[in-house]
PDB file of C-alpha atoms in Angstrom:
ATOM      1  CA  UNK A   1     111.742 101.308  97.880  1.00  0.00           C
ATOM      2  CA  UNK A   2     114.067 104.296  97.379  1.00  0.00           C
ATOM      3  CA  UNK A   3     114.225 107.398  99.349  1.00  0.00           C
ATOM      4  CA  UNK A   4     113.848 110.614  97.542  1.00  0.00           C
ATOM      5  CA  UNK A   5     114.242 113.979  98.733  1.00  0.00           C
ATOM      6  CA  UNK A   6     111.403 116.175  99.238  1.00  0.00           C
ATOM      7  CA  UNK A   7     112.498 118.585  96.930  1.00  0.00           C
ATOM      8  CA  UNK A   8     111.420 115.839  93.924  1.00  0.00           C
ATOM      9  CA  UNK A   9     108.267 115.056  95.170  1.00  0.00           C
ATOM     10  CA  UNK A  10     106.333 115.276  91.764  1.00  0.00           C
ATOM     11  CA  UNK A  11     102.188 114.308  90.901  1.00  0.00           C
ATOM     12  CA  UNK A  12     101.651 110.857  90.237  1.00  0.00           C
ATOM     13  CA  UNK A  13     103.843 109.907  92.469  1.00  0.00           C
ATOM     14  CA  UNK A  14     103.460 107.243  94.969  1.00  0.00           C
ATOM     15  CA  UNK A  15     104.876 107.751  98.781  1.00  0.00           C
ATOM     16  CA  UNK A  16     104.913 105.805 101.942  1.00  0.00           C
ATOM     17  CA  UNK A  17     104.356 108.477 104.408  1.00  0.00           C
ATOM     18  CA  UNK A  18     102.536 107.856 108.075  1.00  0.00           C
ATOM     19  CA  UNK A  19     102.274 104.459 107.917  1.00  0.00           C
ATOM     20  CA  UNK A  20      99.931 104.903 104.549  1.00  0.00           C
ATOM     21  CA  UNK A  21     100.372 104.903 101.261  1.00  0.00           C
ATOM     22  CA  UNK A  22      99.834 108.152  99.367  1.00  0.00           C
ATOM     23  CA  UNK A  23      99.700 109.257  95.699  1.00  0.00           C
ATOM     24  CA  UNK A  24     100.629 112.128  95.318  1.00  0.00           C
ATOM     25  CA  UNK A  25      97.844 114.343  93.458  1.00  0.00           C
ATOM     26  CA  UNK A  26      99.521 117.871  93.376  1.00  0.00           C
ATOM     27  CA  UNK A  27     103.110 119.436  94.351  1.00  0.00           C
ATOM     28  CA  UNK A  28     103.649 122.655  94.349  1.00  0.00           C
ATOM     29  CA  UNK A  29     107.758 124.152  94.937  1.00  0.00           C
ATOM     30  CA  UNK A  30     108.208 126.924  96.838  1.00  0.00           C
ATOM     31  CA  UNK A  31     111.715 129.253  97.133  1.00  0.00           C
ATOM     32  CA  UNK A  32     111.065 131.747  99.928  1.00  0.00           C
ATOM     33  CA  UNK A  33     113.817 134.728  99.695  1.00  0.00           C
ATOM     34  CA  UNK A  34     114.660 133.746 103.360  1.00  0.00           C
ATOM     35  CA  UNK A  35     115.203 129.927 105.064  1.00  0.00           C
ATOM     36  CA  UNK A  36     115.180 126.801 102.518  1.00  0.00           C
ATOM     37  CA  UNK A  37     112.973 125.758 100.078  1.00  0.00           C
ATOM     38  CA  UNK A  38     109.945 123.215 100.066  1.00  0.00           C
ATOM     39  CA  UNK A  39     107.308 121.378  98.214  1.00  0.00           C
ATOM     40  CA  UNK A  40     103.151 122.274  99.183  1.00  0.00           C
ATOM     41  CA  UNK A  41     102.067 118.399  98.678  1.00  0.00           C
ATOM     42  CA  UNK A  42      98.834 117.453  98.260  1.00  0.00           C
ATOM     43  CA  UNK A  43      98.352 113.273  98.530  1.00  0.00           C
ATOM     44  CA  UNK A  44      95.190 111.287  98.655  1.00  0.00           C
ATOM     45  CA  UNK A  45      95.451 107.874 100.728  1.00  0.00           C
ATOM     46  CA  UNK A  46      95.069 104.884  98.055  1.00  0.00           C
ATOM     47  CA  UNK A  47      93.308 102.733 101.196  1.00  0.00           C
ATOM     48  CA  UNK A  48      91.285 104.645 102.915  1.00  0.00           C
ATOM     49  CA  UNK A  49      90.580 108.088 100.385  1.00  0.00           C
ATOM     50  CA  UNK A  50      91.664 110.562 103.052  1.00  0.00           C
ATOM     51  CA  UNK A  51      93.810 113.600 101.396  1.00  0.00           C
ATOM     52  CA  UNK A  52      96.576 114.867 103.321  1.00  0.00           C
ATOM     53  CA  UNK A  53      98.387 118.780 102.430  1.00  0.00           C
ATOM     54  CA  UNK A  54     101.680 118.324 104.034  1.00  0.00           C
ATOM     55  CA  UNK A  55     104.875 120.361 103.455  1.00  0.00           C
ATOM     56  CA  UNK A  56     107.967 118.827 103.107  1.00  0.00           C
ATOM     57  CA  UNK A  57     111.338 120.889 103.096  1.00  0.00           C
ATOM     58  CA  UNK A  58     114.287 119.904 100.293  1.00  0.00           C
ATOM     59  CA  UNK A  59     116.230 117.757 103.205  1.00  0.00           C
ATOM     60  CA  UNK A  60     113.533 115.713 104.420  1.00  0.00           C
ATOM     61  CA  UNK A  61     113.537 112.042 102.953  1.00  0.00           C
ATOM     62  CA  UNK A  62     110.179 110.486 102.072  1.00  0.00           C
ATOM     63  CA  UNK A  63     110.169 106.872 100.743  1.00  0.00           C
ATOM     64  CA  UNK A  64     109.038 106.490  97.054  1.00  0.00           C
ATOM     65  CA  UNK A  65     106.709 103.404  96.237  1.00  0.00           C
ATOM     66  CA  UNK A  66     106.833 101.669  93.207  1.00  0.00           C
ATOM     67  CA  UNK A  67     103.557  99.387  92.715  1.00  0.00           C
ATOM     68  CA  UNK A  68     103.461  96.336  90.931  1.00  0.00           C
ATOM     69  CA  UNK A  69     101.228  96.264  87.837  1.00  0.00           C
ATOM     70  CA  UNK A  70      99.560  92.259  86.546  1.00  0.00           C
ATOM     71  CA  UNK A  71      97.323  91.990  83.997  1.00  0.00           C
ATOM     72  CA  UNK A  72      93.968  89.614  85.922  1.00  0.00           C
ATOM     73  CA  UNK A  73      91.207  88.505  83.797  1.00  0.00           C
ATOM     74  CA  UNK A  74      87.724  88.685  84.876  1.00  0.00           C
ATOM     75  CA  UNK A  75      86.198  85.577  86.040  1.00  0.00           C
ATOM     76  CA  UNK A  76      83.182  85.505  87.947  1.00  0.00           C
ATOM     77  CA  UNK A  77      80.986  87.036  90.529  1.00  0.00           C
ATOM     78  CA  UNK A  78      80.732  85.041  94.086  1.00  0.00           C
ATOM     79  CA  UNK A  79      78.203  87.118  96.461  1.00  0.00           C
ATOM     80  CA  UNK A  80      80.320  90.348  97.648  1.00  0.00           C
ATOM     81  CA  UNK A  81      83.138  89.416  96.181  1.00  0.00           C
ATOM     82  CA  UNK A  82      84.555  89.343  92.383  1.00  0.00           C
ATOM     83  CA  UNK A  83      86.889  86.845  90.950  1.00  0.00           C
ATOM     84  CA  UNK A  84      89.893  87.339  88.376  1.00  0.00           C
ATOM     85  CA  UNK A  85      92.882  85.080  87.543  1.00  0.00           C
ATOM     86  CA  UNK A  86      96.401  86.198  87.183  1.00  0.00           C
ATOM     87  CA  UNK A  87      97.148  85.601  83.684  1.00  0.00           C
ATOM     88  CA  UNK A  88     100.702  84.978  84.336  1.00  0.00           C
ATOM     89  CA  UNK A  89     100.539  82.373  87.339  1.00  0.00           C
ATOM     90  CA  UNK A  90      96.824  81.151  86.858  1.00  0.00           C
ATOM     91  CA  UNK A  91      96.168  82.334  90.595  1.00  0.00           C
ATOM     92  CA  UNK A  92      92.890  83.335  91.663  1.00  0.00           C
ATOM     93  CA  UNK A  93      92.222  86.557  93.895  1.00  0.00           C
ATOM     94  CA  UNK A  94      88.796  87.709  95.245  1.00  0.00           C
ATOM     95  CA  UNK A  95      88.096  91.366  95.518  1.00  0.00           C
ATOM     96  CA  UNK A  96      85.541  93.234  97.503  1.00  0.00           C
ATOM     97  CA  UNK A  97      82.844  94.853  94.922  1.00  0.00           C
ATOM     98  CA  UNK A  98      82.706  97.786  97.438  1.00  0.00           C
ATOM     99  CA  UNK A  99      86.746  98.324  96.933  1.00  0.00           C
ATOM    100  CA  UNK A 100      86.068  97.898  93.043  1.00  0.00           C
ATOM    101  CA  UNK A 101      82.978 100.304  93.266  1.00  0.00           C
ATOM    102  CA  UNK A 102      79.946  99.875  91.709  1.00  0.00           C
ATOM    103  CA  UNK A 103      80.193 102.207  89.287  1.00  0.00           C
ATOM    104  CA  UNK A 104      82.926 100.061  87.913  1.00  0.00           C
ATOM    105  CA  UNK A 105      81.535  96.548  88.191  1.00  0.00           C
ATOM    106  CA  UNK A 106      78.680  97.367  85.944  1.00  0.00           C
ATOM    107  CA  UNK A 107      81.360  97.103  82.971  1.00  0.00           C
ATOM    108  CA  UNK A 108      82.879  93.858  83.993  1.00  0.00           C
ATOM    109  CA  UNK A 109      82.751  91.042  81.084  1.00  0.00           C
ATOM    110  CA  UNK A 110      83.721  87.912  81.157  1.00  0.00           C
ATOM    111  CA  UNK A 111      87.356  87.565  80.405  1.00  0.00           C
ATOM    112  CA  UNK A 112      88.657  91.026  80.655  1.00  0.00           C
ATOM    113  CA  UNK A 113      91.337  91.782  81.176  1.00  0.00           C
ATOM    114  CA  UNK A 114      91.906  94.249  83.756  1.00  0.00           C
ATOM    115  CA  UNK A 115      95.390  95.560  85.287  1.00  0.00           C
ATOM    116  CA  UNK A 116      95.640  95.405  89.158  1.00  0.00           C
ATOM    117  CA  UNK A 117      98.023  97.641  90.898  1.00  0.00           C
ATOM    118  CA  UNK A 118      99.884  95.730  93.939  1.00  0.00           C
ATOM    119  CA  UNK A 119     101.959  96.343  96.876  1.00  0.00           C
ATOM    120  CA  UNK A 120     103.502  93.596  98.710  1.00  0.00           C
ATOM    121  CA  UNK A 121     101.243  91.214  97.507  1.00  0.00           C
ATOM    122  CA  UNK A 122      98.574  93.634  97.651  1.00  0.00           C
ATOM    123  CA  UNK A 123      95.754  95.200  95.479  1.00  0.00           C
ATOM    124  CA  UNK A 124      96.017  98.662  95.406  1.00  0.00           C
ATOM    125  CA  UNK A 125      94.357  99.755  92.524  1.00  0.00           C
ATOM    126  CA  UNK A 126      92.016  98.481  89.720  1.00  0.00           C
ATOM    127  CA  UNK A 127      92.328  99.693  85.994  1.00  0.00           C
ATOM    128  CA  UNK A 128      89.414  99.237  83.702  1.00  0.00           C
ATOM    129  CA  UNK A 129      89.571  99.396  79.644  1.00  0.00           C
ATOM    130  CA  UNK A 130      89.321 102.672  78.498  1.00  0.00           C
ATOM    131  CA  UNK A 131      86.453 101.353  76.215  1.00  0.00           C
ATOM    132  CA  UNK A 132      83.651  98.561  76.585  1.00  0.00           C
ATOM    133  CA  UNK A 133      81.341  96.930  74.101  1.00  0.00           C
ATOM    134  CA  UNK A 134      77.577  96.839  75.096  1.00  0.00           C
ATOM    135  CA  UNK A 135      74.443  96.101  73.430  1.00  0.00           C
ATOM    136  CA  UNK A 136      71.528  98.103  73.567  1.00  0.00           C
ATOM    137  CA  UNK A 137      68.306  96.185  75.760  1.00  0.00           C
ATOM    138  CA  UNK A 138      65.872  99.058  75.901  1.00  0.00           C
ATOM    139  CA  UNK A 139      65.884 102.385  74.264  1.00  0.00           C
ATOM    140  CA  UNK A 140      62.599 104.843  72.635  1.00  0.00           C
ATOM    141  CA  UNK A 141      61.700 103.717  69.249  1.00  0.00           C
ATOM    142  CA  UNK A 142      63.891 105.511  66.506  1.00  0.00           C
ATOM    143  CA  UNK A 143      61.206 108.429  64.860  1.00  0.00           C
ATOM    144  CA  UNK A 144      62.289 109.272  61.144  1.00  0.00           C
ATOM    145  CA  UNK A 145      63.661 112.391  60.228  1.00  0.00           C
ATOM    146  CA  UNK A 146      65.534 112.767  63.614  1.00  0.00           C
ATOM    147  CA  UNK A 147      68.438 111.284  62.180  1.00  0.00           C
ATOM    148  CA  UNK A 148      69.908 114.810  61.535  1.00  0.00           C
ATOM    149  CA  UNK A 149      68.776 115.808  64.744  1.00  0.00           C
ATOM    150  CA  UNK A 150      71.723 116.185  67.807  1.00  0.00           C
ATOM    151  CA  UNK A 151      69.975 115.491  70.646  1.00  0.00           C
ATOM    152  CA  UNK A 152      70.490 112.573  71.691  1.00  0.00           C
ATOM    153  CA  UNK A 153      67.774 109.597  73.950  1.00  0.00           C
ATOM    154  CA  UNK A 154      68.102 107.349  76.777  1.00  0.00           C
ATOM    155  CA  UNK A 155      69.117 103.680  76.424  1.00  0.00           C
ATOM    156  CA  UNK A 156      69.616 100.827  78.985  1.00  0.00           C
ATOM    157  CA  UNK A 157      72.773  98.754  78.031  1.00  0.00           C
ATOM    158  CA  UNK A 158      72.735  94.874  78.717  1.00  0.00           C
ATOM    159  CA  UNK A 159      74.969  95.618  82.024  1.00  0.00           C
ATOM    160  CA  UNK A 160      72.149  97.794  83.230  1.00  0.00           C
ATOM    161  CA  UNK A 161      73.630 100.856  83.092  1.00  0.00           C
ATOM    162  CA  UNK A 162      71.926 104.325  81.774  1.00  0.00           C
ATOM    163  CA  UNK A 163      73.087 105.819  78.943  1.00  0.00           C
ATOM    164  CA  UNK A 164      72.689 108.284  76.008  1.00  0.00           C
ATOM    165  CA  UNK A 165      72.753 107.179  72.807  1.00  0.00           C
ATOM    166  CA  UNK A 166      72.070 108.735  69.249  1.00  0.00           C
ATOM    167  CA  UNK A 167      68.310 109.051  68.074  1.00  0.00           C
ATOM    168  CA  UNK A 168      68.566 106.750  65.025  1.00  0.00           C
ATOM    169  CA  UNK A 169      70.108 103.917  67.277  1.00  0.00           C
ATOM    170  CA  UNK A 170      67.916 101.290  68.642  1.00  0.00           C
ATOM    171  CA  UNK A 171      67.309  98.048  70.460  1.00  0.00           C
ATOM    172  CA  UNK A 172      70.070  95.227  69.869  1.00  0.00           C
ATOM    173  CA  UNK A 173      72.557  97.561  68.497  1.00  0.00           C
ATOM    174  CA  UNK A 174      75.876  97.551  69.879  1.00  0.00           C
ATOM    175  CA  UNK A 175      77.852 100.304  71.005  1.00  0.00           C
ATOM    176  CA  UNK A 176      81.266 101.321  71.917  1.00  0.00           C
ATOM    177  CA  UNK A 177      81.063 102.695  75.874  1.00  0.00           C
ATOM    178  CA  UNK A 178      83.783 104.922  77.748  1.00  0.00           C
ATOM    179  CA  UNK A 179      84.049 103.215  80.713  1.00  0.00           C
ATOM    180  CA  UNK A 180      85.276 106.470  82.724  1.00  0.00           C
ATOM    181  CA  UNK A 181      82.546 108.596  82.156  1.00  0.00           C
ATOM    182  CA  UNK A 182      80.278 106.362  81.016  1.00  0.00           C
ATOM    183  CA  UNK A 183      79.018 107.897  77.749  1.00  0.00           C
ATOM    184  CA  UNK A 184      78.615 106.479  74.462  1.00  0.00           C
ATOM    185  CA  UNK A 185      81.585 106.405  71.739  1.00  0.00           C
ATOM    186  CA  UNK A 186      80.578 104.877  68.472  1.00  0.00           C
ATOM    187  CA  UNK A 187      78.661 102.462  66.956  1.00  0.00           C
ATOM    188  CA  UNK A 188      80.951  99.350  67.864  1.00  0.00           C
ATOM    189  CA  UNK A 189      81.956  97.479  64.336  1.00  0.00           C
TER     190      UNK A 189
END
């Protein structure tokens, strides 16, 4: 870890500060006419969520964290937890669903590779895909002449989640899925 002054603090950033680690989500630097000058940081704990506004002045020293990014494939569910394999070492490592978030596990697969972000031997962080292929399970039946029409229905994907898809789509088609917000793409090829 190096120490960096606080006058570099910059977003994105990730700082050991309090015991925690903190990414840092905003930084704003201030030059008053009178005394030194300062950064307004804003950080949000990577463990437990908590933000934290603290200011730090251009001589302070805050350690900067560099995390560790693997690429893990996704192997199974088992109960609570979820299981991927480091596709460098073939080592297994079970993570909570509730630290994943359900939102999240919805668009697991089989196999997919996923990048975890670690620190000391530590997950961190979880990056999806930015995209996901599902296949449409239940949807309203397609009614002609809306094709032109840009409104656009309800479908349930095979993962179970909710999402809009295109009136001329229907059941068994599959679809490209942002896996951020959760809304449909494309038609996937």
């Amino acid at each position: 870890m190096a120490k960096i002054n606080g006058n570099t603090i910059k977003p994105g950033m990730v700082l050991e500060h309090n015991k925690g680690l903190w990414v840092v989500t905003k930084a704003s630097h201030v030059k008053p006419g009178k005394g030194g000058a300062f950064a307004n940081v804003e950080a949000k704990n990577l463990e437990t969520g908590n933000k934290l506004n603290e200011r730090f002045r251009s001589e302070d020293k805050v350690e900067r964290v560099t995390l560790e990014q693997k690429e893990f494939s996704y192997l199974y569910e088992q109960g609570d937890a979820l299981v991927f394999m480091d596709d460098a070492t073939y080592e297994q490592t079970e993570l909570q669903k509730d630290w994943v978030g359900e939102d999240r596990v919805a668009y697991l697969q089989d196999g997919m590779k996923v990048v975890i972000e670690m620190h000391e031997d530590r997950p961190i962080g979880l990056t999806l895909p930015d995209q996901v292929t599902l296949e449409v399970v239940e949807t309203e039946p397609t009614v002609k002449g809306q094709t032109a029409s840009s409104s656009y229905k309800p479908a349930i994907a095979n993962n179970g989640v909710r999402i809009m898809i295109p009136p001329y789509m229907g059941v068994g088609e599959r679809i490209v899925v942002d896996t951020t917000t959760g809304e449909y793409v494309r038609r996937a090829e």
